[in-house]
XYZ file of N, CA and C in Angstrom:
843
model
N -16.626 -7.613 80.559
C -16.288 -7.100 79.231
C -15.777 -5.691 79.309
N -16.352 -4.889 80.175
C -15.890 -3.516 80.375
C -14.551 -3.479 81.048
N -14.255 -4.439 81.975
C -12.969 -4.509 82.665
C -11.844 -4.839 81.717
N -12.064 -5.717 80.869
C -11.030 -6.079 79.899
C -10.699 -4.919 78.980
N -11.670 -4.191 78.604
C -11.408 -3.029 77.744
C -10.613 -1.965 78.454
N -10.826 -1.806 79.749
C -10.097 -0.782 80.481
C -8.689 -1.212 80.794
N -8.450 -2.512 81.016
C -7.133 -2.981 81.400
C -6.197 -3.144 80.224
N -6.687 -3.471 79.157
C -5.822 -3.724 77.988
C -5.790 -2.475 77.132
N -4.593 -1.794 77.105
C -4.551 -0.548 76.319
C -4.637 -0.788 74.821
N -4.190 -1.963 74.372
C -4.195 -2.208 72.923
C -5.585 -2.399 72.395
N -6.515 -2.693 73.304
C -7.858 -2.956 72.853
C -8.750 -1.726 72.981
N -8.158 -0.609 73.464
C -8.960 0.591 73.560
C -9.310 1.111 72.170
N -10.495 1.548 72.036
C -10.956 2.085 70.752
C -10.490 3.511 70.605
N -9.703 3.750 69.534
C -9.201 5.116 69.290
C -10.316 5.959 68.701
N -10.290 7.190 69.088
C -11.327 8.061 68.512
C -11.170 8.173 66.994
N -12.257 8.127 66.320
C -12.239 8.188 64.848
C -12.024 9.616 64.403
N -11.013 9.782 63.599
C -10.690 11.111 63.052
C -11.063 11.099 61.573
N -11.869 11.994 61.225
C -12.313 12.035 59.816
C -11.198 12.548 58.906
N -10.766 11.716 57.976
C -9.705 12.112 57.031
C -10.284 13.056 55.986
N -9.473 13.945 55.513
C -9.986 14.877 54.472
C -10.359 14.115 53.212
N -11.533 14.410 52.675
C -12.008 13.729 51.463
C -11.241 14.222 50.249
N -10.787 13.265 49.469
C -10.052 13.583 48.246
C -11.010 13.574 47.069
N -11.082 14.702 46.397
C -11.953 14.805 45.226
C -11.309 14.133 44.009
N -12.082 13.292 43.398
C -11.592 12.631 42.195
C -11.746 13.548 40.994
N -10.818 13.410 40.075
C -10.883 14.249 38.871
C -12.112 13.893 38.045
N -12.658 14.899 37.405
C -13.832 14.667 36.576
C -13.483 13.775 35.394
N -14.366 12.857 35.075
C -14.061 11.959 33.927
C -14.027 12.734 32.618
N -13.044 12.440 31.824
C -12.872 13.081 30.530
C -13.183 12.073 29.437
N -13.852 12.563 28.409
C -14.168 11.703 27.263
C -12.951 11.617 26.363
N -12.437 10.437 26.187
C -11.263 10.224 25.353
C -11.717 9.837 23.952
N -11.276 10.625 22.973
C -11.616 10.366 21.577
C -10.464 9.654 20.902
N -10.802 8.732 20.040
C -9.776 8.006 19.299
C -9.165 8.930 18.260
N -7.874 8.943 18.181
C -7.188 9.841 17.239
C -7.515 9.452 15.813
N -7.830 10.469 15.024
C -8.167 10.240 13.630
C -6.968 10.351 12.698
N -5.854 10.789 13.204
C -4.688 10.990 12.367
C -3.945 9.696 12.136
N -2.752 9.790 11.563
C -1.974 8.586 11.304
C -1.470 7.955 12.583
N -1.152 6.702 12.524
C -0.647 5.982 13.680
C 0.736 6.492 14.052
N 1.129 6.155 15.290
C 2.431 6.596 15.782
C 3.526 5.928 14.960
N 4.461 6.718 14.495
C 5.535 6.192 13.690
C 5.255 6.164 12.210
N 3.987 6.393 11.798
C 3.669 6.395 10.367
C 4.098 7.709 9.753
N 4.558 7.700 8.493
C 4.960 8.961 7.849
C 3.752 9.850 7.607
N 3.945 11.108 7.814
C 2.885 12.099 7.652
C 3.063 12.783 6.306
N 2.000 12.788 5.497
C 2.034 13.415 4.174
C 1.828 14.914 4.348
N 2.764 15.677 3.850
C 2.714 17.128 4.029
C 2.633 17.884 2.719
N 2.412 17.172 1.583
C 2.391 17.904 0.322
C 1.150 18.775 0.184
N 0.076 18.446 0.934
C -1.135 19.250 0.854
C -1.126 20.418 1.825
N -0.049 20.594 2.579
C 0.009 21.648 3.578
C 1.232 22.544 3.357
N 1.607 22.714 2.124
C 2.781 23.515 1.822
C 2.438 24.965 1.536
N 1.197 25.345 1.760
C 0.830 26.733 1.542
C 0.443 27.059 0.127
N 0.527 26.092 -0.786
C 0.177 26.341 -2.176
C -1.251 25.937 -2.464
N -1.594 25.971 -3.727
C -2.929 25.607 -4.159
C -3.013 24.093 -4.294
N -3.995 23.494 -3.661
C -4.175 22.053 -3.731
C -4.818 21.711 -5.062
N -4.289 20.756 -5.820
C -4.899 20.419 -7.112
C -6.304 19.896 -6.933
N -7.128 20.146 -7.920
C -8.523 19.734 -7.836
C -8.677 18.231 -7.932
N -7.724 17.547 -8.551
C -7.821 16.101 -8.676
C -6.450 15.509 -8.459
N -6.405 14.347 -7.857
C -5.150 13.636 -7.644
C -4.888 12.692 -8.801
N -3.684 12.140 -8.820
C -3.276 11.324 -9.964
C -4.064 10.021 -10.040
N -4.465 9.476 -8.869
C -5.165 8.206 -8.925
C -6.629 8.356 -9.304
N -7.173 9.575 -9.355
C -8.581 9.768 -9.683
C -8.792 10.216 -11.115
N -7.721 10.276 -11.911
C -7.860 10.830 -13.248
C -8.592 9.911 -14.203
N -8.726 8.637 -13.853
C -9.415 7.714 -14.744
C -10.929 7.754 -14.580
N -11.405 8.454 -13.579
C -12.840 8.515 -13.349
C -13.467 9.560 -14.254
N -14.735 9.356 -14.539
C -15.488 10.278 -15.377
C -16.228 11.257 -14.479
N -16.098 12.537 -14.786
C -16.752 13.583 -14.018
C -17.864 14.204 -14.839
N -18.924 14.597 -14.163
C -20.033 15.295 -14.796
C -19.815 16.789 -14.640
N -19.734 17.497 -15.770
C -19.519 18.938 -15.767
C -20.835 19.600 -16.149
N -21.426 20.289 -15.207
C -22.695 20.940 -15.467
C -22.506 22.148 -16.377
N -23.613 22.618 -16.958
C -23.545 23.777 -17.837
C -23.082 25.015 -17.103
N -22.094 25.709 -17.667
C -21.546 26.917 -17.065
C -20.498 26.694 -16.005
N -20.086 25.449 -15.743
C -19.098 25.165 -14.704
C -17.758 24.793 -15.313
N -16.737 24.738 -14.452
C -15.354 24.486 -14.863
C -14.767 23.409 -13.981
N -14.049 22.467 -14.598
C -13.297 21.439 -13.870
C -11.875 21.400 -14.405
N -10.923 21.121 -13.518
C -9.517 21.096 -13.893
C -8.881 19.784 -13.461
N -7.888 19.353 -14.242
C -7.072 18.169 -13.958
C -5.618 18.636 -13.931
N -4.951 18.519 -12.794
C -3.584 19.007 -12.639
C -2.617 17.830 -12.543
N -1.482 17.982 -13.219
C -0.431 16.967 -13.219
C 0.884 17.643 -12.837
N 1.392 17.273 -11.660
C 2.647 17.864 -11.197
C 3.869 17.141 -11.740
N 3.702 15.886 -12.094
C 4.847 15.096 -12.525
C 5.277 15.505 -13.928
N 6.566 15.767 -14.150
C 7.031 16.069 -15.512
C 7.047 14.849 -16.422
N 6.814 13.649 -15.869
C 6.776 12.447 -16.704
C 5.509 12.369 -17.541
N 4.467 13.109 -17.177
C 3.220 13.124 -17.952
C 3.401 14.087 -19.112
N 3.559 13.552 -20.316
C 3.790 14.372 -21.498
C 2.608 14.374 -22.461
N 1.609 13.508 -22.241
C 0.425 13.453 -23.083
C -0.773 13.080 -22.228
N -1.895 13.693 -22.530
C -3.149 13.319 -21.885
C -4.221 13.196 -22.964
N -5.164 12.314 -22.733
C -6.261 12.102 -23.667
C -7.548 12.600 -23.028
N -8.243 13.470 -23.751
C -9.468 14.095 -23.268
C -10.638 13.518 -24.047
N -11.644 13.040 -23.325
C -12.851 12.478 -23.927
C -14.050 13.192 -23.318
N -14.882 13.782 -24.179
C -16.099 14.466 -23.753
C -17.291 13.817 -24.439
N -18.364 13.642 -23.702
C -19.564 13.022 -24.259
C -20.778 13.536 -23.497
N -21.952 13.294 -24.071
C -23.222 13.629 -23.447
C -24.152 12.429 -23.566
N -25.362 12.601 -23.100
C -26.350 11.529 -23.184
C -27.182 11.625 -24.457
N -26.704 12.375 -25.444
C -27.410 12.546 -26.699
C -27.715 13.985 -27.021
N -27.418 14.885 -26.094
C -27.671 16.303 -26.303
C -26.442 16.971 -26.919
N -26.573 18.211 -27.390
C -25.403 18.909 -27.941
C -24.323 19.140 -26.893
N -23.106 19.261 -27.382
C -21.930 19.464 -26.528
C -21.232 20.733 -26.976
N -20.980 21.630 -26.047
C -20.312 22.903 -26.332
C -19.355 23.186 -25.184
N -18.051 23.166 -25.458
C -17.073 23.260 -24.380
C -15.832 24.004 -24.848
N -15.136 24.555 -23.876
C -13.819 25.169 -24.056
C -12.796 24.316 -23.316
N -11.702 23.979 -23.995
C -10.624 23.185 -23.397
C -9.344 24.014 -23.473
N -8.677 24.161 -22.339
C -7.440 24.940 -22.282
C -6.374 24.143 -21.545
N -5.130 24.369 -21.970
C -3.971 23.802 -21.281
C -3.236 24.941 -20.601
N -3.143 24.882 -19.281
C -2.459 25.909 -18.497
C -1.067 25.413 -18.130
N -0.058 26.202 -18.482
C 1.334 25.853 -18.188
C 2.008 27.091 -17.618
N 1.986 27.203 -16.306
C 2.526 28.390 -15.669
C 1.479 29.489 -15.568
N 1.804 30.552 -14.847
C 0.831 31.646 -14.672
C 0.618 32.420 -15.968
N -0.649 32.606 -16.321
C -1.046 33.386 -17.506
C -0.414 32.851 -18.788
N -0.232 31.540 -18.868
C 0.332 30.932 -20.072
C -0.604 29.816 -20.521
N -1.208 29.990 -21.691
C -2.123 29.002 -22.259
C -1.576 28.583 -23.612
N -0.690 27.582 -23.657
C -0.074 27.200 -24.935
C -1.014 26.485 -25.893
N -2.137 25.976 -25.403
C -3.069 25.261 -26.271
C -4.484 25.498 -25.767
N -5.374 25.812 -26.685
C -6.783 25.965 -26.332
C -7.630 25.647 -27.561
N -8.850 25.208 -27.305
C -9.741 24.816 -28.395
C -11.187 25.003 -27.965
N -12.002 25.222 -28.951
C -13.453 25.319 -28.768
C -14.078 24.136 -29.501
N -14.939 23.392 -28.815
C -15.490 22.147 -29.341
C -17.004 22.261 -29.376
N -17.586 21.912 -30.510
C -19.032 21.803 -30.638
C -19.357 20.462 -31.283
N -20.300 19.728 -30.691
C -20.749 18.448 -31.218
C -22.271 18.450 -31.181
N -22.871 18.045 -32.288
C -24.328 18.049 -32.356
C -24.939 16.979 -31.452
N -24.312 15.808 -31.410
C -24.789 14.700 -30.588
C -23.586 14.095 -29.880
N -23.461 14.370 -28.581
C -22.305 13.892 -27.831
C -22.311 12.427 -27.533
N -23.432 11.741 -27.739
C -23.476 10.295 -27.555
C -23.071 9.562 -28.820
N -23.493 10.063 -29.955
C -23.168 9.429 -31.230
C -21.756 9.766 -31.687
N -21.306 10.983 -31.392
C -19.973 11.442 -31.811
C -19.256 12.102 -30.637
N -18.730 11.347 -29.711
C -17.994 11.960 -28.596
C -16.697 12.600 -29.063
N -16.279 13.616 -28.337
C -15.013 14.295 -28.638
C -13.869 13.519 -28.005
N -12.836 13.236 -28.815
C -11.702 12.433 -28.365
C -10.433 13.033 -28.955
N -9.556 13.556 -28.107
C -8.339 14.218 -28.580
C -7.199 13.959 -27.612
N -5.981 14.075 -28.145
C -4.754 13.921 -27.364
C -4.068 15.280 -27.305
N -3.761 15.737 -26.086
C -3.127 17.032 -25.863
C -1.719 16.792 -25.335
N -0.759 17.458 -25.942
C 0.630 17.338 -25.498
C 0.845 18.211 -24.259
N 1.483 17.627 -23.224
C 1.743 18.345 -21.970
C 3.205 18.179 -21.569
N 4.147 18.697 -22.371
C 5.560 18.540 -21.985
C 5.942 19.525 -20.888
N 7.024 19.168 -20.200
C 7.621 20.058 -19.190
C 6.587 20.471 -18.144
N 6.170 19.487 -17.343
C 5.181 19.751 -16.304
C 5.689 20.711 -15.253
N 4.802 21.189 -14.376
C 3.406 20.774 -14.207
C 2.474 21.437 -15.207
N 1.402 20.727 -15.540
C 0.393 21.208 -16.472
C -0.992 20.984 -15.873
N -1.929 21.795 -16.333
C -3.314 21.695 -15.891
C -4.222 21.751 -17.110
N -5.126 20.801 -17.204
C -6.134 20.768 -18.268
C -7.438 21.297 -17.682
N -7.962 22.344 -18.285
C -9.191 22.981 -17.818
C -10.283 22.766 -18.853
N -11.418 22.259 -18.418
C -12.567 22.012 -19.285
C -13.742 22.818 -18.745
N -14.258 23.697 -19.577
C -15.392 24.531 -19.193
C -16.581 24.205 -20.101
N -17.685 23.866 -19.493
C -18.916 23.618 -20.227
C -19.600 24.971 -20.440
N -19.525 25.479 -21.662
C -20.102 26.788 -21.944
C -21.549 26.680 -22.410
N -22.097 25.474 -22.355
C -23.509 25.305 -22.655
C -24.371 25.713 -21.466
N -25.660 25.652 -21.656
C -26.577 26.009 -20.587
C -26.718 24.868 -19.592
N -27.486 25.137 -18.530
C -27.601 24.170 -17.450
C -28.270 22.879 -17.902
N -29.075 22.938 -18.941
C -29.770 21.746 -19.428
C -28.877 20.827 -20.247
N -27.601 21.212 -20.469
C -26.708 20.433 -21.326
C -25.438 20.053 -20.565
N -25.527 19.139 -19.596
C -24.297 18.678 -18.931
C -23.489 17.762 -19.844
N -22.231 17.604 -19.509
C -21.355 16.713 -20.266
C -20.506 15.896 -19.312
N -20.088 14.742 -19.788
C -19.207 13.850 -19.034
C -17.795 13.999 -19.575
N -16.847 14.272 -18.682
C -15.460 14.521 -19.075
C -14.544 13.506 -18.423
N -13.544 13.072 -19.188
C -12.538 12.140 -18.694
C -11.184 12.551 -19.253
N -10.190 12.660 -18.374
C -8.817 12.998 -18.767
C -7.912 11.880 -18.267
N -7.242 11.210 -19.179
C -6.423 10.036 -18.856
C -4.983 10.327 -19.251
N -4.053 10.000 -18.360
C -2.636 10.235 -18.635
C -1.923 9.000 -19.151
N -2.460 7.826 -18.918
C -1.839 6.604 -19.398
C -2.625 5.977 -20.530
N -1.956 5.183 -21.334
C -2.552 4.486 -22.475
C -3.210 5.470 -23.437
N -2.422 6.412 -23.894
C -2.905 7.448 -24.814
C -2.779 6.932 -26.242
N -3.780 7.221 -27.070
C -3.741 6.807 -28.477
C -2.602 7.509 -29.207
N -1.962 6.781 -30.102
C -0.863 7.310 -30.886
C -1.240 7.285 -32.366
N -0.707 8.205 -33.159
C -1.009 8.183 -34.604
C -0.452 6.939 -35.262
N -1.195 6.411 -36.199
C -0.789 5.206 -36.906
C 0.335 5.524 -37.896
N 1.084 4.522 -38.334
C 2.118 4.784 -39.355
C 1.549 5.372 -40.635
N 0.360 4.965 -41.015
C -0.263 5.537 -42.204
C -0.562 7.017 -42.014
N -0.942 7.381 -40.794
C -1.223 8.790 -40.515
C 0.048 9.628 -40.550
N 1.143 9.082 -40.058
C 2.399 9.834 -40.053
C 2.985 9.995 -41.448
N 2.706 9.055 -42.337
C 3.307 9.094 -43.670
C 2.444 9.797 -44.717
N 1.233 10.180 -44.359
C 0.339 10.779 -45.354
C 0.049 12.241 -45.078
N 1.001 12.954 -44.527
C 0.791 14.374 -44.234
C 0.861 15.197 -45.508
N -0.003 16.198 -45.610
C -0.049 17.121 -46.744
C -0.060 18.540 -46.222
N 0.600 19.434 -46.950
C 0.725 20.821 -46.528
C -0.535 21.599 -46.886
N -1.005 22.389 -45.923
C -2.135 23.298 -46.142
C -1.643 24.710 -45.857
N -1.628 25.539 -46.866
C -1.145 26.903 -46.710
C -2.128 27.726 -45.869
N -1.631 28.850 -45.387
C -2.471 29.717 -44.587
C -3.669 30.239 -45.368
N -4.854 30.122 -44.810
C -6.072 30.542 -45.472
C -6.681 29.512 -46.399
N -6.035 28.379 -46.609
C -6.540 27.339 -47.512
C -7.267 26.264 -46.719
N -7.916 25.367 -47.459
C -8.638 24.261 -46.827
C -8.525 23.015 -47.691
N -8.757 21.874 -47.062
C -8.785 20.585 -47.756
C -9.963 19.781 -47.219
N -10.551 19.002 -48.102
C -11.667 18.141 -47.726
C -11.282 16.688 -47.945
N -11.805 15.833 -47.077
C -11.489 14.409 -47.108
C -12.801 13.625 -46.995
N -13.356 13.133 -48.104
C -14.571 12.289 -48.020
C -14.206 10.865 -47.626
N -15.172 10.187 -46.971
C -14.924 8.838 -46.481
C -16.091 7.922 -46.815
N -15.753 6.644 -46.965
C -16.723 5.612 -47.284
C -17.624 5.339 -46.075
N -18.865 4.863 -46.293
C -19.735 4.551 -45.145
C -19.202 3.456 -44.227
N -18.278 2.637 -44.701
C -17.723 1.588 -43.847
C -16.719 2.112 -42.835
N -16.317 3.374 -42.929
C -15.364 3.967 -41.998
C -16.122 4.425 -40.758
N -15.786 3.867 -39.613
C -16.452 4.217 -38.362
C -15.816 5.408 -37.664
N -14.515 5.602 -37.822
C -13.832 6.723 -37.186
C -12.630 7.123 -38.023
N -12.210 8.376 -37.846
C -11.137 8.976 -38.645
C -10.121 9.584 -37.699
N -8.849 9.461 -38.066
C -7.744 10.019 -37.295
C -7.235 11.280 -37.975
N -7.132 12.371 -37.203
C -6.694 13.668 -37.730
C -5.465 14.101 -36.953
N -4.386 14.405 -37.678
C -3.139 14.862 -37.077
C -2.729 16.171 -37.733
N -2.552 17.223 -36.914
C -2.137 18.543 -37.396
C -0.860 18.952 -36.682
N 0.076 19.526 -37.460
C 1.320 20.013 -36.878
C 1.954 21.032 -37.813
N 2.937 21.751 -37.317
C 3.681 22.742 -38.089
C 5.169 22.494 -37.896
N 5.978 23.403 -38.456
C 7.432 23.293 -38.332
C 7.970 24.059 -37.131
N 7.120 24.404 -36.189
C 7.521 25.167 -35.007
C 6.778 26.480 -34.880
N 6.006 26.836 -35.897
C 5.224 28.070 -35.857
C 3.877 27.811 -35.183
N 3.156 28.866 -34.834
C 1.824 28.671 -34.232
C 0.879 27.956 -35.188
N -0.068 27.267 -34.600
C -1.037 26.478 -35.344
C -2.436 27.003 -35.048
N -3.122 27.469 -36.085
C -4.508 27.909 -35.985
C -5.300 27.160 -37.047
N -6.281 26.405 -36.621
C -7.009 25.563 -37.568
C -8.437 25.367 -37.090
N -9.264 24.951 -38.044
C -10.635 24.558 -37.752
C -10.911 23.221 -38.431
N -11.373 22.272 -37.652
C -11.688 20.929 -38.141
C -13.206 20.764 -38.103
N -13.778 20.384 -39.229
C -15.224 20.237 -39.327
C -15.558 18.836 -39.839
N -16.561 18.246 -39.240
C -17.118 16.986 -39.718
C -18.501 17.282 -40.274
N -18.661 17.083 -41.578
C -19.908 17.389 -42.255
C -20.575 16.105 -42.719
N -21.876 16.100 -42.673
C -22.675 15.003 -43.201
C -23.869 15.623 -43.931
N -23.675 15.821 -45.202
C -24.663 16.570 -45.969
C -24.138 17.967 -46.276
N -24.845 18.719 -47.120
C -24.367 20.054 -47.514
C -24.426 21.042 -46.344
N -23.234 21.502 -45.918
C -23.102 22.500 -44.856
C -23.827 22.093 -43.571
N -23.784 20.826 -43.269
C -24.408 20.298 -42.053
C -23.285 19.855 -41.118
N -22.895 20.749 -40.214
C -21.778 20.477 -39.313
C -22.233 19.579 -38.164
N -21.636 18.410 -38.092
C -21.889 17.509 -36.984
C -20.912 17.726 -35.834
N -19.704 18.168 -36.152
C -18.686 18.409 -35.135
C -17.726 19.468 -35.648
N -17.398 20.435 -34.791
C -16.506 21.541 -35.155
C -15.492 21.716 -34.025
N -14.211 21.815 -34.397
C -13.121 22.052 -33.444
C -12.317 23.254 -33.926
N -12.282 24.311 -33.129
C -11.443 25.473 -33.413
C -10.221 25.393 -32.506
N -9.046 25.306 -33.116
C -7.823 24.954 -32.398
C -6.796 26.064 -32.490
N -6.090 26.271 -31.368
C -4.906 27.139 -31.338
C -3.814 26.460 -30.532
N -2.602 26.412 -31.109
C -1.425 25.875 -30.433
C -0.262 26.810 -30.710
N 0.484 27.189 -29.677
C 1.559 28.162 -29.859
C 2.758 27.572 -30.599
N 2.928 26.260 -30.580
C 4.042 25.602 -31.263
C 3.527 24.284 -31.820
N 3.292 24.241 -33.120
C 2.745 23.047 -33.729
C 3.708 21.894 -33.841
N 5.002 22.124 -33.613
C 5.984 21.044 -33.615
C 6.137 20.429 -32.228
N 6.165 21.264 -31.227
C 6.283 20.790 -29.854
C 4.955 20.258 -29.325
N 3.861 20.813 -29.817
C 2.535 20.415 -29.347
C 1.631 20.117 -30.556
N 1.855 19.032 -31.282
C 0.935 18.687 -32.374
C -0.423 18.267 -31.819
N -1.416 18.284 -32.690
C -2.786 17.980 -32.266
C -3.252 16.711 -32.947
N -3.783 15.792 -32.152
C -4.306 14.523 -32.652
C -5.705 14.334 -32.095
N -6.659 14.026 -32.983
C -8.022 13.761 -32.544
C -8.603 12.616 -33.365
N -9.625 12.001 -32.810
C -10.324 10.896 -33.455
C -11.785 11.294 -33.595
N -12.265 11.338 -34.828
C -13.633 11.742 -35.123
C -14.461 10.511 -35.447
N -15.575 10.378 -34.758
C -16.507 9.296 -35.063
C -17.332 9.681 -36.291
N -17.400 8.772 -37.272
C -18.089 9.056 -38.536
C -19.123 7.979 -38.834
N -20.196 7.874 -38.045
C -21.219 6.870 -38.341
C -22.080 7.301 -39.526
N -22.612 6.348 -40.229
C -23.472 6.648 -41.369
C -22.679 6.903 -42.633
N -23.365 7.448 -43.637
C -22.756 7.704 -44.936
C -22.710 9.205 -45.208
N -21.910 9.561 -46.221
C -21.791 10.959 -46.607
C -20.954 11.797 -45.680
N -20.001 11.209 -44.978
C -19.157 11.958 -44.045
C -17.980 12.583 -44.781
N -17.737 13.862 -44.500
C -16.629 14.604 -45.088
C -15.940 15.387 -43.967
N -14.619 15.271 -43.894
C -13.818 16.031 -42.937
C -13.187 17.203 -43.671
N -13.405 18.392 -43.165
C -12.851 19.602 -43.768
C -11.894 20.251 -42.777
N -10.661 20.478 -43.232
C -9.614 21.079 -42.412
C -9.269 22.437 -43.009
N -9.389 23.485 -42.196
C -9.148 24.856 -42.648
C -7.990 25.427 -41.847
N -6.992 25.981 -42.546
C -5.896 26.689 -41.894
C -6.323 28.147 -41.745
N -6.729 28.523 -40.546
C -7.230 29.878 -40.304
C -6.127 30.893 -40.051
N -4.868 30.491 -40.118
C -3.751 31.412 -39.921
C -3.433 32.141 -41.216
N -2.647 33.225 -41.152
C -2.219 33.897 -42.392
C -1.336 33.007 -43.251
N -1.000 33.513 -44.440
C -0.269 32.708 -45.402
C 1.143 32.396 -44.923
N 1.667 33.158 -43.959
C 3.015 32.898 -43.448
C 3.083 31.712 -42.494
N 1.939 31.089 -42.183
C 1.921 29.997 -41.201
C 1.289 28.748 -41.817
N 2.026 28.031 -42.670
C 1.476 26.775 -43.210
C 1.482 25.678 -42.152
N 0.730 24.637 -42.430
C 0.682 23.485 -41.527
C 0.548 22.218 -42.359
N 0.820 21.096 -41.720
C 0.650 19.798 -42.370
C -0.496 19.063 -41.695
N -1.311 18.405 -42.511
C -2.488 17.688 -42.010
C -2.503 16.285 -42.572
N -2.898 15.351 -41.733
C -3.075 13.950 -42.132
C -4.424 13.485 -41.613
N -5.283 13.046 -42.523
C -6.625 12.571 -42.186
C -6.773 11.191 -42.822
N -6.793 10.160 -41.993
C -6.838 8.781 -42.483
C -7.875 8.020 -41.680
N -8.398 6.907 -42.217
C -9.333 6.070 -41.435
C -8.655 5.477 -40.209
N -9.426 5.375 -39.145
C -8.903 4.825 -37.889
C -9.487 3.441 -37.611
N -10.809 3.314 -37.652
C -11.459 2.007 -37.506
C -12.394 1.796 -38.688
N -12.420 0.559 -39.173
C -13.222 0.204 -40.345
C -14.193 -0.895 -39.935
N -15.445 -0.737 -40.346
C -16.469 -1.740 -40.085
C -16.461 -2.739 -41.239
N -15.812 -3.869 -41.028
C -15.693 -4.860 -42.089
C -16.955 -5.694 -42.269
N -17.879 -5.623 -41.323
C -19.102 -6.413 -41.413
C -20.192 -5.732 -42.217
N -19.949 -4.503 -42.647
C -20.980 -3.796 -43.400
C -21.078 -4.363 -44.813
N -22.274 -4.804 -45.198
C -22.486 -5.363 -46.525
C -22.876 -4.300 -47.524
N -23.089 -4.725 -48.749
C -23.418 -3.798 -49.806
C -24.926 -3.609 -49.970
N -25.742 -4.226 -49.160
C -27.177 -4.033 -49.306
C -27.840 -3.516 -48.054
N -27.040 -3.123 -47.070
C -27.627 -2.721 -45.805
C -28.259 -1.348 -45.824
N -27.785 -0.434 -46.681
C -28.275 0.933 -46.667
C -29.299 1.204 -47.763
N -29.871 0.165 -48.338
C -30.850 0.361 -49.412
C -32.164 0.860 -48.807
N -32.676 1.952 -49.383
C -33.956 2.528 -48.955
C -34.905 2.457 -50.131
N -36.014 1.748 -49.981
C -37.003 1.594 -51.023
C -38.152 2.559 -50.756
N -38.457 3.407 -51.732
C -39.508 4.396 -51.558
C -40.474 4.382 -52.709
N -41.423 5.296 -52.678
C -42.426 5.382 -53.748
C -43.749 4.796 -53.308
N -44.785 5.041 -54.113
C -46.125 4.531 -53.801
C -46.259 3.106 -54.318
N -47.005 2.328 -53.565
C -47.175 0.913 -53.917
C -48.247 0.728 -54.965
N -49.261 1.611 -55.022
C -50.402 1.377 -55.878
C -50.197 1.675 -57.350
N -49.045 2.194 -57.741
C -48.830 2.554 -59.163
C -48.493 1.323 -59.969
């Protein structure tokens, strides 16, 4: 066996030469990309260096809870949005809020102060004109922390004044007022205020009983023709009276229309009878 190894050169064992060891690269943790897929369009409207709106267009139908002392805004960049409907309510507690329409820097063409004694029984419901966008609706709950409110701002399916409301407008001179009593069968009332292009300053009150304000709206609009005001007042029970006051000077008259909006046809003539007195007499 040793002879064969010596005679055959091809069978000689070559000395083993240690090859240099190659270091393998350290394993890296590969994370799945969270961004858009390759070839998908990248949305860059939120990275243009401007202020990002607090709410997007698809979230405007949701109801937000506005705590006492806080502010929420709804921004609309599209000029196609010319009207928005604002609905404020509570779980039965009082409602006290400021509503403003912002159109450009330091420009507030419409603002109002709203007070409701019971936000569950009489929610605030109004339509605000928002021509020539972009516009922002700002709602501030000026009540205390114990009085939160639920706010909803909707851009589609906005209530419109009825033909009866458009045809029954009456002029209210500056500093004057008008009262509109309603039957107990009237569940809600439609109020439309506008001017001939002059500023609009008014106060709308819903009374039930002598000087018992259930709902008060203090309104200012810089152009009552371009931005008329429409609201729907809930009037449950009996003895409801709507009082409209033109708080502007005599040089700024306005027209007001206050008509029933929904009527309870099922109300009978014996439902509100209250029998009192002592039985033993």
